[in-house]
Each structure stands twice: as C-alpha cells, then as structure tokens.
Amino acid sequence: MAGAVLTPDTPTRPGGIGRAISDAALHDPLGRRWWIAFAAASGLLALFFGVILYLLFTGVGIWNNNNAVVWALDIASYDWWIGIACGSLALAGTLRLTGTSREAAFGRGAISRLAEANALLCTIAAGLYPIIHLGRPWFFYWNLPYPNTLGLWPQFRSPLVWDAIDIVSFLVVTVSLWYVGLLPDLATLRDRAFAEAQATSERAGRPRRWPMLRAQAYGIAAAGWRGSASHWQLWAQAYRIIALLGILLVVSLQTGASVMLAGSVLPGWHDTILPVTFLVNAVFSGVAVIAALAMLVRTVYRLEAVVTLRHAEILARLLLGLGLASLYGYAAELLSGFLHGDAYARATLVRRFTGPHAWAAWTVLTCALLPVQLFWWARFRRSPLALALVGGLVAVGAYADHVMVLVVTLSHDFLPSSALDYRVGLWGLATFAGSVGMFLVLLLLFLRALPVASLSDLRRQAGPGDGPAQAQARADAPAPDADTPIWAVSAEFATQDQLAAAMRALARRHPSRGGNVRLDAFGPVPMADALKTLGRHNRSVLPYALGAALAGGAAFYGMCVYATAYGYVFDVGGRPRFSWPSFVVPSVSFAMMSGTLAVHAVLLFVNRLPRLNHPAFNIPGFGRVTQDRYFLAAEARGPDFDADRIVRQLAALPEGAGRPLAIARVPR
C-alpha cells in the first residue's frame, strides 16, 4: 500500500502526524478499491443526470406528486439532505468553539474535517432539489431580488423564496467554514507535493509534468499561506466566528422550517414543540451520518491513532442524548395532540401509525429511536461497528420522518374527498438514488485529494514546545550576491519555545516602531508567544463580523418591508402587508451570510492573501514550515539595515535559549 498510514504507534510529533495524514491525500493508499467505489458512485450520478433530463422533457409529475401531495419525495429528500447538513455544521461549529486546549484540538482534528466536508456536500445535494422542483430550473433566478423588466419583486412571504435565500446562505457559510479550516492543510500539501515533484524530476533526469501540476494546484488553492503568526491569529478568530455564525444559521433554518408549516392551515403542523423537534432531529441525523463516516474512514484508512475509541464513545453518548431528546419531542407532540388538539389533528396522528403510510412512522421508531438505546451499554459505545450501523439506521429513520411529516398530512387534510392515494414512484426513488451518487462522488474526491483530518488541530495536540526528538543544525545557506537586495535574515528553529526566545532577544535590540527591522514568525501551529512579542495580539475580526451581520440583516429586512408593503403589494393568504414573522426567517439567514463574507474578506485582505509569490518562500528549508519547523524573519525596513549584525546576534544566543539551527540571508 503506497503512502503512510497512522497506527496507534505513530509518533505524536507535528511532523509525524502531518506526514501520515497528508500521505493519504498524496499517494492514494486505497488504490483499486477507491476506483471501484468511484465507478459505482459515478453510475448513480449518471442515473441522476438521466432522470433530470427526462424530467425536464416530461415534468415533475413523474414523481407521482398529484395536486394535493405537491411535496413528495422531492421535498422530503431536500429536507433530509439539508437536515444532515445542519447537523454536520452544528457539530463542526460546536467542536470549533469547545476550547483551545490540546485535548480539545485533538478531538476537533479527528472529527471536524469530516463534519465540515459533509455539511458542504449535503448542502450541494440539497440545493439541487428546489431548483429542479421549479419545473423550469433555468429560471431559478426569478426567486432572487433583481431589477427585472416587469418591475416585479419576489414574494417574501413565500417559503419558496425563503428556501432560495436559506440555501444560498447555507452554501456560503459551509464553503467558507470548510475552506478556512482547510487553508493551512492545503499549504502542507503544497509544500509536500513540490518537494516530491522535485525529487521525482531529479530521479527521472527531466521535469515531470503531472507531479508539478498537482503541486501548483495545491499552491493556488493554498492562496500563498505562509503560516506567519499574523496569519494564524486572524485564521483562528475567523474560524471560530464563522463556526458561531453557522450554528446560528442552523437554528434559524430549522426553526424557520417549522414556521413554513405553521403558516398553513393543514392539521398536524401547528404544535409549538415542532421548532425544537425539527432542530433536534436535524442535529440527530447529522451526527449519526458523521459517526458512520468517521468509523468507516477509521477502518479504511487505518486511522486508529486519530479516530480513537474515545471519539467513538463521545459520538455514541451524543447520539444517545439526541435520540432521547428526539423521543421526547415525538412523545410531547402525541400527548399534546391527543389532549389539546382538535379532531383533525388527532386523526392525522392516528393515520401516521395506521394509515397507508404507516411504514414511515414505524421506520422512525425502529431505525432512529430504538437502536440508539444500545449506547446505554459501554460495550456498544466503544464498538466502531455498532456506531457505524446505528448511525446508518438513524439516517434511514430521519428520511422516513420527513416522509411521515409531509405526505401523511398532505394526502388527507379536512374532507374525505381530499383523501388521495399517494404512492412512492420509481422516478422519485431514482432521483434520490442519483443524489446519493452525486454525494458519494464528491465525498470520494474529497477523500482522495484532501486530508481526512485537520492537520493543524492534530499538530496542536503535540503541545507548543514539542518538536522532533533530534534536530540537526544545517550549514548556513550560501549568501546572495552583493548586488542582490536583502529581504531579511532568517533563522530556523525546531521548537516554538526556541523561536519565542530568539524573538524576545531580537525585539529588545530592535524595537518594532521606528526601527529598520521588522520581525515576523512562521510555524505549523498558532504561536501565541511570538504574537505577543510582535505586539499584534489585540487585533480582532469580531467587529467586522458583527457590523456586517447587523447591516446585512437590517438591509434585507428593510427590502422585504419595502417590497411587500409598498413596492409590490400583493395579498397572499389574507396576510397583512407588514408580515414581520415571514420577513425574519430570510433576514436572519442573509445576516449570517453577510457576516461570513465579511470575516472571509477581512481574513484574506489583512493577511494580504492570495499572494502566490513572497520572499519568505526563498528562505532555505521553508517548505518544512507547514510540517515541523519554525522560522524567524528579521525583515529589512530601512537603508540602515545591518544583516551581518543580526546574524551575529542570532549566532550569539545561548544554546537551548534561542540559538537557531540555521541562519540565512534571504534575497528579495
């Protein structure tokens, strides 16, 4: 098997963990097995495109959704995908906000990357359903507020417009969270790929095109990440703020879904516990899928040292708690319906268990609510196989729940004459199977090309002062020509503590303000001590996020009020002009998207990214800055910059208290 894999005996040094995880992305350890799985998933994806092509020529009636049951498997599938995405985003965001300790970082590193990727891929799968359900998807932009020739506004009281705003906002947040978290790891793959491409070219005696193209692709995606102390500071803040905005968006989206149902007059959709039930069930399904994926990846990639039995037990406990909360929600809905509901609400509840679609309710009970009770026993909580099977069953039960909630109510509302026999059709199943194929294709591509775990979090588990057991000093690199302008003097260190000691020594001799030397630090993990020495530890991204979120939400809310109450007055269901509850749902989603975009923009702008060519890349051995080495750069900031003096000062530092492994003069 090509490439390294992590085992329980893998060293927990920054370089050891990073190399083992990145090897899985660079060297394809699965080989033929990956290609077989990819071929099967591609077959389902081809089926999806075939069904969509036939639907465009025939119409959405191929899904067997008749006049009353206008929401059938298409919207049930959308709700299922977006529910899993919400649960995955909530889990990823919660892990990101749990703390900065070494134990918390190790827990995040094992699960957060899968959760972020799963949230993004499920959002993509979900986003196709509302577009297809339009019937004429090429006019999807009619749902968006733009200056059109007829002077029409979208109907902001309509859940269809809410879905359009929600899915765009959710996609922006998930993409941003996933990419920001992946940025340092992309730099690691860039440096590893360039080193391997150069070694391959030297062995072959000529440049090898494909390895270099792959390295360049990683380099473009990494956007010039250099791992400087400033990069890490703003990165950590942006990551946590986007995670918080994502959690708020999950709460808004799932409670907004219950508002959509409560806005109708149909029975069974008006219980006050539904917002909580929808939110709990979404997180329940998302955590279940993440648990199943984590155990599958653990087995296939042999990541026992990363996804440990401790992680399995935590996920099992979380599933048990969410399962009990979901069971409470169902029981409260039944009790409230039979005690306080009218005859129509009670009849709807009875039909869920005895009607033609009773299989959905019993599937919820047998797949989602009962299997998680196994986790009362520690033996099952620490069993990867049991966790994977229960996670898969919960996902099946979650899909049945969406079918139960939608189809049972729509197929029979108030009158006997309204009772319609809805049956699941072959085309609806084929569409859902195709969407699963698209998800699997994207997931396999992610597993093939990107790290399955967060390298930055796993490195942090090694501690701020840990490094290679034996670090050998290298000879000083050749000095540049006399005519070549000097950008900086660099120094290489094995540990963060040594870097911080050297920075403090230089900072005392070269003040940052008004001097001709600017200090900077580079490393594979955040460097709090170096940041304090640089005097940049008080910068914050939070004001930009808060301001953008408030401004975006207020602007969108104002647009809803103006369009509905003044610009395009149109009565919908007897609702008043100022239907403020209907305006809150999309406004909150837009606010979260605005805050996320602002954070992402500030992260790139302040760090001057993307910048694919930077003098720091000329530092000898700088490719190891994303793996296990720390570098100090004393940049020239004036005509009086004395490189020889700085070299002497660094070389004179005591061993063990800041003396570098290597010192070099770096050309501009």
XYZ file of C-alpha atoms in Angstrom:
668
model
C 0.000 0.000 0.000
C 1.512 3.293 -1.088
C 1.876 6.048 1.471
C 1.939 6.015 5.220
C -0.997 5.342 7.483
C -1.489 6.194 11.120
C -1.419 3.424 13.676
C -1.567 3.588 17.471
C 2.256 3.628 17.468
C 2.612 6.629 15.150
C 4.657 9.372 16.857
C 2.508 12.273 18.003
C 5.026 14.871 16.806
C 3.892 17.623 14.445
C 5.863 16.144 11.566
C 4.803 12.557 12.257
C 1.085 13.252 12.326
C 1.181 15.665 9.399
C 3.171 13.316 7.193
C 0.963 10.308 7.918
C -2.281 12.160 7.174
C -1.020 14.041 4.109
C 0.380 10.820 2.615
C -3.173 9.523 2.292
C -4.018 12.520 0.079
C -0.803 12.472 -1.944
C -0.282 8.753 -2.532
C -3.761 7.153 -2.808
C -3.444 4.353 -0.208
C -6.726 2.732 -1.295
C -5.667 2.153 -4.891
C -8.060 -0.089 -6.811
C -10.647 -0.067 -4.030
C -11.100 3.683 -4.440
C -11.598 3.334 -8.180
C -14.208 0.599 -7.732
C -16.157 2.750 -5.275
C -15.814 5.774 -7.568
C -17.117 3.799 -10.552
C -20.190 2.661 -8.578
C -20.898 6.192 -7.371
C -20.420 7.545 -10.899
C -23.048 5.080 -12.119
C -25.564 6.509 -9.667
C -24.561 10.019 -10.729
C -25.179 9.119 -14.380
C -28.617 7.838 -13.330
C -29.268 11.201 -11.667
C -28.444 13.142 -14.831
C -30.609 10.788 -16.868
C -33.593 11.253 -14.560
C -33.196 15.034 -14.598
C -33.003 15.076 -18.384
C -36.199 13.021 -18.633
C -37.877 15.256 -16.033
C -37.080 18.409 -17.995
C -38.841 16.987 -21.047
C -41.770 15.415 -19.151
C -42.367 17.480 -15.994
C -42.210 16.973 -12.251
C -45.322 14.807 -12.412
C -43.052 11.794 -12.909
C -42.523 11.928 -9.130
C -46.193 10.921 -8.571
C -46.876 14.163 -6.711
C -50.522 14.830 -7.512
C -52.478 18.037 -6.879
C -52.633 17.694 -3.095
C -49.335 15.959 -2.380
C -47.272 18.600 -4.150
C -44.437 17.908 -1.688
C -43.441 14.295 -2.033
C -40.065 12.573 -2.207
C -38.505 15.637 -3.799
C -39.043 17.923 -0.801
C -38.612 15.048 1.652
C -35.216 14.396 0.078
C -34.359 18.094 0.241
C -35.295 18.266 3.920
C -33.282 15.113 4.611
C -30.134 16.418 2.919
C -30.364 19.875 4.477
C -31.098 18.316 7.882
C -27.913 16.245 7.708
C -26.030 19.346 6.552
C -27.411 21.308 9.519
C -26.436 18.591 11.963
C -22.937 18.341 10.490
C -22.472 22.108 10.586
C -23.742 22.275 14.170
C -21.305 19.528 15.203
C -18.371 21.164 13.388
C -19.190 24.564 14.860
C -19.561 23.188 18.376
C -16.224 21.386 18.139
C -14.579 24.588 16.941
C -15.957 26.532 19.924
C -15.137 23.941 22.598
C -11.790 25.467 23.571
C -8.124 25.775 22.713
C -6.632 23.053 24.907
C -4.557 20.239 23.465
C -7.277 17.680 24.200
C -9.947 19.808 22.529
C -7.706 20.319 19.490
C -7.132 16.584 19.145
C -10.865 15.903 19.379
C -11.583 18.518 16.724
C -8.867 17.250 14.426
C -10.358 13.793 14.224
C -13.965 14.755 13.508
C -14.266 18.409 12.462
C -12.884 17.998 8.927
C -15.358 15.227 8.112
C -18.203 17.261 9.620
C -17.328 20.372 7.591
C -16.950 18.425 4.351
C -20.166 16.509 4.948
C -22.072 19.743 5.615
C -20.834 21.190 2.320
C -21.544 18.093 0.219
C -25.025 17.600 1.696
C -25.792 21.270 1.042
C -24.858 20.818 -2.627
C -27.088 17.742 -2.866
C -29.948 19.557 -1.154
C -29.627 22.706 -3.252
C -30.461 20.893 -6.476
C -33.934 19.817 -5.325
C -35.597 23.254 -5.034
C -34.166 24.188 -8.430
C -35.464 21.018 -10.054
C -38.823 21.345 -8.312
C -39.380 24.674 -10.064
C -40.244 22.769 -13.224
C -38.307 25.306 -15.293
C -34.993 25.401 -13.412
C -33.354 27.690 -15.961
C -35.478 30.478 -14.432
C -34.254 29.858 -10.878
C -33.092 33.458 -10.589
C -36.729 34.592 -10.530
C -36.610 33.774 -6.809
C -33.923 36.397 -6.258
C -34.498 40.160 -5.928
C -33.015 41.748 -9.028
C -34.119 44.600 -11.342
C -36.317 42.825 -13.892
C -38.152 44.282 -16.877
C -41.615 43.881 -15.330
C -40.739 45.625 -12.076
C -41.741 42.580 -10.007
C -40.393 41.614 -6.604
C -40.122 38.080 -5.196
C -42.887 37.251 -2.750
C -41.046 37.371 0.578
C -43.966 35.723 2.370
C -43.413 32.610 0.255
C -41.406 29.680 1.661
C -40.026 29.148 -1.839
C -38.164 32.447 -1.563
C -37.063 31.513 1.969
C -35.595 28.288 0.596
C -33.694 30.208 -2.072
C -32.176 32.615 0.462
C -31.551 29.848 3.004
C -29.766 27.525 0.610
C -27.548 30.298 -0.792
C -26.683 31.498 2.721
C -26.054 27.967 3.926
C -23.836 27.222 0.953
C -21.767 30.373 1.542
C -21.290 29.591 5.252
C -20.391 25.922 4.710
C -17.961 26.711 1.887
C -16.294 29.407 3.975
C -16.000 27.240 7.093
C -14.643 24.317 5.077
C -12.130 26.390 3.117
C -10.880 28.455 6.047
C -10.262 25.291 8.053
C -8.552 23.656 5.098
C -6.267 26.590 4.256
C -3.238 25.601 6.424
C -3.567 21.969 5.339
C -3.561 22.973 1.678
C -0.247 24.711 2.326
C 1.085 21.482 3.840
C 0.058 19.529 0.743
C 1.581 22.247 -1.436
C 4.972 22.005 0.213
C 4.945 18.203 0.324
C 3.859 17.984 -3.312
C 6.542 20.431 -4.501
C 9.268 18.537 -2.617
C 8.123 15.225 -4.057
C 7.790 16.686 -7.562
C 11.373 17.964 -7.417
C 12.631 14.615 -6.135
C 10.739 12.765 -8.876
C 12.145 15.058 -11.563
C 15.698 14.566 -10.250
C 15.336 10.802 -10.318
C 13.894 10.874 -13.834
C 16.513 13.332 -15.087
C 13.846 15.603 -16.555
C 10.883 17.655 -15.293
C 7.814 15.562 -14.577
C 4.715 17.453 -15.641
C 1.919 15.781 -13.650
C 3.573 15.947 -10.178
C 4.397 19.608 -10.746
C 0.861 20.405 -11.956
C -0.561 18.774 -8.831
C 1.781 20.818 -6.635
C 0.797 24.003 -8.456
C -2.894 23.197 -7.977
C -2.371 22.841 -4.226
C -0.360 26.068 -4.279
C -3.146 28.032 -5.948
C -5.709 26.614 -3.514
C -3.471 27.495 -0.540
C -3.527 31.167 -1.706
C 0.028 31.813 -0.532
C -0.451 30.706 3.074
C 2.891 31.033 4.870
C 1.955 30.189 8.431
C 3.014 33.540 9.870
C 1.964 34.498 13.370
C -0.415 37.106 11.922
C -1.945 34.517 9.615
C -2.609 32.139 12.467
C -4.096 34.829 14.714
C -6.715 36.019 12.241
C -7.295 32.482 10.992
C -8.219 31.222 14.457
C -10.570 34.148 15.038
C -12.209 33.859 11.620
C -12.631 30.116 12.015
C -14.419 30.436 15.357
C -16.611 33.346 14.263
C -17.766 31.550 11.117
C -18.482 28.473 13.234
C -20.663 30.574 15.547
C -22.497 32.138 12.596
C -23.042 28.657 11.193
C -24.635 27.431 14.419
C -26.958 30.441 14.474
C -27.867 29.760 10.847
C -28.702 26.142 11.684
C -31.052 27.260 14.451
C -32.675 29.837 12.164
C -33.090 27.469 9.235
C -34.592 24.559 11.166
C -36.947 26.665 13.268
C -37.864 28.567 10.095
C -38.895 25.259 8.526
C -41.467 24.786 11.273
C -42.693 28.347 10.622
C -43.294 27.359 6.997
C -45.555 24.508 8.088
C -47.272 26.522 10.823
C -48.138 29.197 8.260
C -50.554 26.780 6.585
C -53.965 25.617 7.833
C -53.273 21.895 7.452
C -53.600 19.715 10.578
C -50.597 18.236 12.332
C -48.214 21.109 11.628
C -49.002 23.561 14.415
C -47.633 22.052 17.610
C -45.435 24.539 19.472
C -42.735 21.928 20.082
C -42.107 21.462 16.356
C -39.293 24.072 16.118
C -37.358 22.246 18.833
C -38.171 18.838 17.335
C -37.035 19.888 13.862
C -33.761 21.254 15.235
C -33.063 18.202 17.389
C -33.863 15.760 14.590
C -31.633 17.632 12.143
C -28.669 17.566 14.529
C -29.506 13.925 15.348
C -29.317 12.861 11.697
C -26.177 14.904 11.013
C -24.265 13.493 13.984
C -25.387 9.983 13.004
C -24.015 10.315 9.479
C -20.761 11.812 10.781
C -20.404 8.933 13.243
C -20.902 6.381 10.461
C -18.444 8.190 8.151
C -15.845 8.562 10.904
C -15.932 4.858 11.701
C -15.779 3.968 8.003
C -12.805 6.268 7.366
C -11.131 4.980 10.536
C -11.305 1.418 9.254
C -10.493 2.027 5.591
C -7.558 4.389 6.186
C -6.386 2.692 9.403
C -6.682 5.890 11.420
C -6.915 4.230 14.818
C -4.453 6.758 16.239
C -6.567 9.707 15.053
C -10.172 8.498 15.373
C -9.824 6.665 18.658
C -12.289 4.634 20.676
C -12.617 7.684 22.910
C -14.028 9.599 19.941
C -16.391 6.721 19.219
C -17.653 6.777 22.799
C -18.231 10.540 22.725
C -20.168 10.285 19.456
C -22.212 7.396 20.870
C -23.080 9.376 24.007
C -24.051 12.330 21.852
C -26.290 10.130 19.707
C -27.908 8.681 22.810
C -28.662 12.137 24.189
C -30.051 13.379 20.884
C -32.086 10.197 20.499
C -33.668 10.718 23.890
C -34.407 14.364 23.044
C -35.989 13.283 19.754
C -38.073 10.659 21.560
C -39.260 13.330 23.990
C -40.276 15.573 21.072
C -42.359 12.835 19.434
C -43.971 11.881 22.755
C -44.790 15.512 23.574
C -46.351 16.001 20.135
C -48.530 12.908 20.547
C -49.571 13.836 24.072
C -50.352 17.428 23.135
C -52.259 16.376 20.023
C -54.492 13.881 21.810
C -55.081 16.068 24.868
C -55.492 19.511 23.319
C -55.731 19.022 19.546
C -58.904 19.088 17.508
C -60.409 16.071 15.736
C -58.422 16.718 12.551
C -55.071 16.892 14.364
C -55.854 13.671 16.245
C -56.887 11.961 13.029
C -53.587 12.959 11.435
C -51.647 11.458 14.333
C -53.648 8.237 14.088
C -53.047 7.992 10.326
C -49.304 8.232 10.909
C -49.399 4.837 12.650
C -52.337 3.134 10.949
C -52.755 4.731 7.510
C -51.311 3.723 4.137
C -48.009 5.423 5.009
C -47.702 3.937 8.489
C -44.429 2.319 7.392
C -42.786 5.733 7.726
C -43.729 6.166 11.399
C -42.711 2.629 12.299
C -39.417 3.097 10.446
C -38.737 6.165 12.569
C -39.356 4.123 15.703
C -37.359 1.043 14.722
C -34.442 2.766 12.966
C -33.990 6.144 14.669
C -35.341 5.890 18.215
C -34.738 2.310 19.364
C -31.217 1.442 18.067
C -29.551 4.355 19.888
C -30.694 2.835 23.188
C -27.871 0.313 22.729
C -25.487 3.043 23.768
C -26.610 2.753 27.354
C -24.010 -0.042 27.463
C -20.306 0.847 27.294
C -19.576 -2.204 25.127
C -21.606 -0.776 22.239
C -20.373 2.783 22.786
C -16.802 1.635 22.160
C -17.651 -0.545 19.176
C -16.908 1.132 15.802
C -19.101 -1.389 14.000
C -22.079 -0.759 16.278
C -21.649 3.006 15.959
C -21.485 2.833 12.155
C -24.574 0.590 11.909
C -26.625 2.681 14.318
C -25.575 5.872 12.503
C -26.759 4.442 9.197
C -30.077 3.329 10.719
C -30.663 6.774 12.204
C -30.154 8.311 8.749
C -32.795 5.937 7.338
C -35.176 6.825 10.158
C -34.608 10.532 9.574
C -35.660 10.180 5.936
C -38.794 8.313 6.986
C -39.576 11.125 9.423
C -39.647 13.699 6.611
C -41.917 11.471 4.533
C -44.229 10.984 7.524
C -44.496 14.678 8.371
C -45.117 15.817 4.783
C -47.006 13.080 2.968
C -49.389 11.947 5.722
C -50.740 15.476 6.218
C -50.886 16.439 2.544
C -52.597 13.236 1.413
C -55.638 13.872 3.661
C -56.443 17.260 5.146
C -60.045 18.027 6.280
C -62.505 16.495 3.836
C -62.911 12.818 2.887
C -62.993 13.936 -0.740
C -59.474 15.341 -0.290
C -58.025 11.938 0.574
C -55.607 10.990 -2.196
C -53.675 7.802 -2.590
C -50.037 8.791 -2.929
C -47.559 6.045 -3.744
C -43.814 6.274 -3.980
C -42.833 6.087 -7.646
C -39.816 4.645 -9.361
C -38.721 8.027 -10.726
C -38.736 9.584 -7.263
C -36.560 6.775 -5.916
C -34.235 7.073 -8.909
C -33.831 10.807 -8.318
C -32.951 10.249 -4.680
C -30.521 7.438 -5.547
C -28.887 9.756 -8.077
C -28.456 12.482 -5.475
C -26.796 9.917 -3.197
C -24.495 9.065 -6.100
C -23.541 12.714 -6.513
C -22.796 12.960 -2.784
C -20.641 9.830 -2.908
C -18.698 11.040 -5.945
C -17.883 14.325 -4.228
C -17.055 12.550 -0.969
C -14.671 10.146 -2.696
C -12.949 13.029 -4.471
C -12.557 14.784 -1.122
C -11.091 11.664 0.496
C -8.759 11.163 -2.453
C -7.299 14.667 -2.754
C -7.544 16.311 0.691
C -6.633 15.409 4.290
C -9.374 13.478 6.049
C -8.440 15.098 9.372
C -7.373 18.598 10.386
C -3.573 18.677 10.400
C -3.401 21.989 12.261
C -5.525 20.659 15.125
C -3.684 17.347 15.308
C -0.330 19.130 15.418
C -1.539 21.279 18.287
C -2.052 18.108 20.313
C 1.739 17.753 20.374
C 1.986 20.925 22.505
C 3.565 24.318 21.954
C 7.105 23.265 22.718
C 7.276 19.800 21.213
C 9.298 19.128 18.146
C 11.481 16.475 16.556
C 13.403 14.409 19.040
C 16.744 15.257 17.437
C 17.085 18.314 15.266
C 20.393 18.611 13.450
C 21.704 22.057 12.588
C 22.310 22.704 8.902
C 25.122 24.667 7.382
C 24.414 28.296 6.617
C 22.987 28.737 3.132
C 25.158 30.472 0.535
C 24.890 34.231 0.826
C 23.275 36.054 -2.101
C 25.352 38.150 -4.445
C 26.434 41.566 -3.244
C 24.229 43.238 -5.837
C 21.124 41.292 -4.783
C 18.928 43.248 -2.330
C 18.388 41.529 1.008
C 14.770 40.971 2.088
C 15.505 39.573 5.528
C 17.730 37.470 7.724
C 16.054 34.183 8.592
C 16.621 31.720 11.411
C 15.323 28.170 11.686
C 14.190 26.511 14.937
C 12.986 23.072 15.952
C 10.512 24.234 18.613
C 8.213 27.138 19.260
C 9.888 27.875 22.594
C 13.255 28.402 20.901
C 11.616 30.690 18.333
C 9.960 32.780 21.063
C 13.220 33.127 22.987
C 15.068 34.362 19.895
C 12.286 36.802 19.057
C 12.347 38.288 22.548
C 16.098 38.739 22.328
C 15.908 40.499 18.961
C 12.865 42.586 19.943
C 14.813 44.112 22.843
C 17.568 45.222 20.481
C 15.398 46.196 17.529
C 12.184 47.999 18.567
C 9.339 47.446 16.125
C 8.329 51.110 15.996
C 10.616 53.478 14.214
C 13.277 50.832 13.607
C 14.748 49.449 10.429
C 13.914 45.832 11.299
C 10.501 44.172 11.185
C 10.207 40.804 12.898
C 7.889 38.036 11.800
C 7.459 34.395 12.782
C 6.333 31.376 10.781
C 5.291 27.957 12.027
C 2.987 24.955 11.592
C 0.688 25.905 14.501
C -0.568 29.142 16.113
C 2.201 30.907 18.043
C 0.782 32.890 20.957
C 4.171 33.814 22.498
C 5.539 35.074 19.193
C 2.374 37.084 18.624
C 2.779 38.886 21.943
C 6.373 39.717 21.119
C 5.258 41.180 17.792
C 2.603 43.297 19.553
C -0.220 42.108 17.315
C -2.203 40.016 19.785
C -5.009 42.577 20.236
C -6.318 42.553 16.665
C -9.895 41.307 16.303
C -12.146 40.282 13.424
C -15.297 40.311 15.576
C -16.325 43.964 14.950
C -16.329 43.371 11.190
C -18.435 40.227 11.550
C -20.920 41.852 13.919
C -21.242 45.005 11.822
C -21.687 43.134 8.553
C -24.241 40.729 10.054
C -26.351 43.537 11.556
C -26.126 45.667 8.418
C -26.938 42.764 6.092
C -29.864 41.548 8.173
C -31.313 45.045 8.571
C -30.910 45.812 4.864
C -32.631 42.587 3.805
C -35.432 43.098 6.321
C -35.930 46.627 5.041
C -36.055 45.325 1.479
C -38.746 42.798 2.479
C -40.836 45.520 4.125
C -40.486 47.911 1.200
C -41.184 45.301 -1.482
C -44.198 43.728 0.223
C -45.800 46.763 1.864
C -45.051 49.455 -0.727
C -43.219 48.420 -3.884
C -45.264 45.359 -4.903
C -48.399 44.983 -2.802
C -49.868 41.538 -3.307
C -52.161 39.750 -0.871
C -51.158 36.160 -0.063
C -53.484 34.091 2.098
C -55.015 37.130 3.748
C -51.736 38.062 5.441
C -51.133 41.720 6.315
C -48.752 43.894 4.373
C -46.332 44.007 7.265
C -45.934 40.235 7.791
C -42.914 40.599 10.034
C -42.587 36.889 11.052
C -42.253 35.990 7.380
C -39.511 38.565 6.925
C -37.448 37.449 9.923
C -36.623 33.995 8.542
C -34.757 35.044 5.361
C -33.326 38.151 7.049
C -31.515 36.081 9.690
C -30.092 33.798 7.007
C -28.894 36.772 4.989
C -27.351 38.310 8.123
C -25.318 35.170 8.792
C -24.153 35.105 5.180
C -23.157 38.788 5.309
C -21.140 38.259 8.484
C -19.397 35.230 6.985
C -18.460 37.076 3.800
C -17.080 39.978 5.833
C -14.961 37.674 8.001
C -13.622 35.846 4.974
C -12.775 39.113 3.214
C -11.008 40.549 6.281
C -9.013 37.335 6.753
C -7.689 37.498 3.195
C -7.255 41.276 2.965
C -5.448 41.860 6.260
C -3.176 38.868 5.677
C -2.559 40.067 2.095
C -3.797 36.842 0.580
C -3.811 35.462 -2.002
C -0.142 36.069 -2.754
C 1.440 33.141 -4.529
C 4.953 34.645 -4.682
C 6.503 36.005 -1.487
C 10.138 36.488 -0.417
C 9.553 34.192 2.575
C 9.403 31.257 0.167
C 13.109 31.927 -0.583
C 14.089 31.010 2.983
C 16.182 27.799 2.829
C 14.125 24.850 4.050
C 10.966 26.942 4.272
C 8.942 24.036 2.878
C 9.028 22.482 6.342
C 7.256 25.451 7.938
C 3.942 23.691 7.356
C 5.202 20.467 8.913
C 7.629 20.650 11.850
C 9.869 23.720 11.651
C 9.654 27.308 12.928
C 11.283 30.299 11.226
C 12.097 33.833 12.283
C 12.449 36.586 9.713
C 14.113 39.916 10.503
C 12.965 41.964 7.507
C 14.850 44.981 6.196
C 12.797 48.156 6.688
C 15.313 50.905 6.022
C 18.653 51.784 4.461
C 20.458 51.212 7.782
C 19.531 47.533 7.915
C 22.648 45.611 9.004
C 22.263 41.940 8.101
C 25.687 40.953 9.467
C 24.855 42.418 12.859
C 21.607 40.431 13.100
C 23.418 37.263 12.066
C 25.968 37.791 14.855
C 23.220 38.465 17.401
C 21.369 35.281 16.491
C 24.502 33.177 16.472
C 25.495 34.527 19.915
C 22.296 33.361 21.591
C 22.856 30.578 24.163
C 22.131 27.011 23.142
C 18.711 25.982 24.394
C 17.633 29.624 24.784
C 17.121 30.775 21.215
C 20.144 29.648 19.211
C 18.923 28.773 15.688
C 19.562 25.577 13.781
C 20.457 27.612 10.715
C 20.800 31.263 9.726
C 20.459 32.601 6.193
C 20.350 35.859 4.275
C 17.207 35.851 2.132
C 17.134 37.750 -1.179
C 14.177 39.897 -2.055
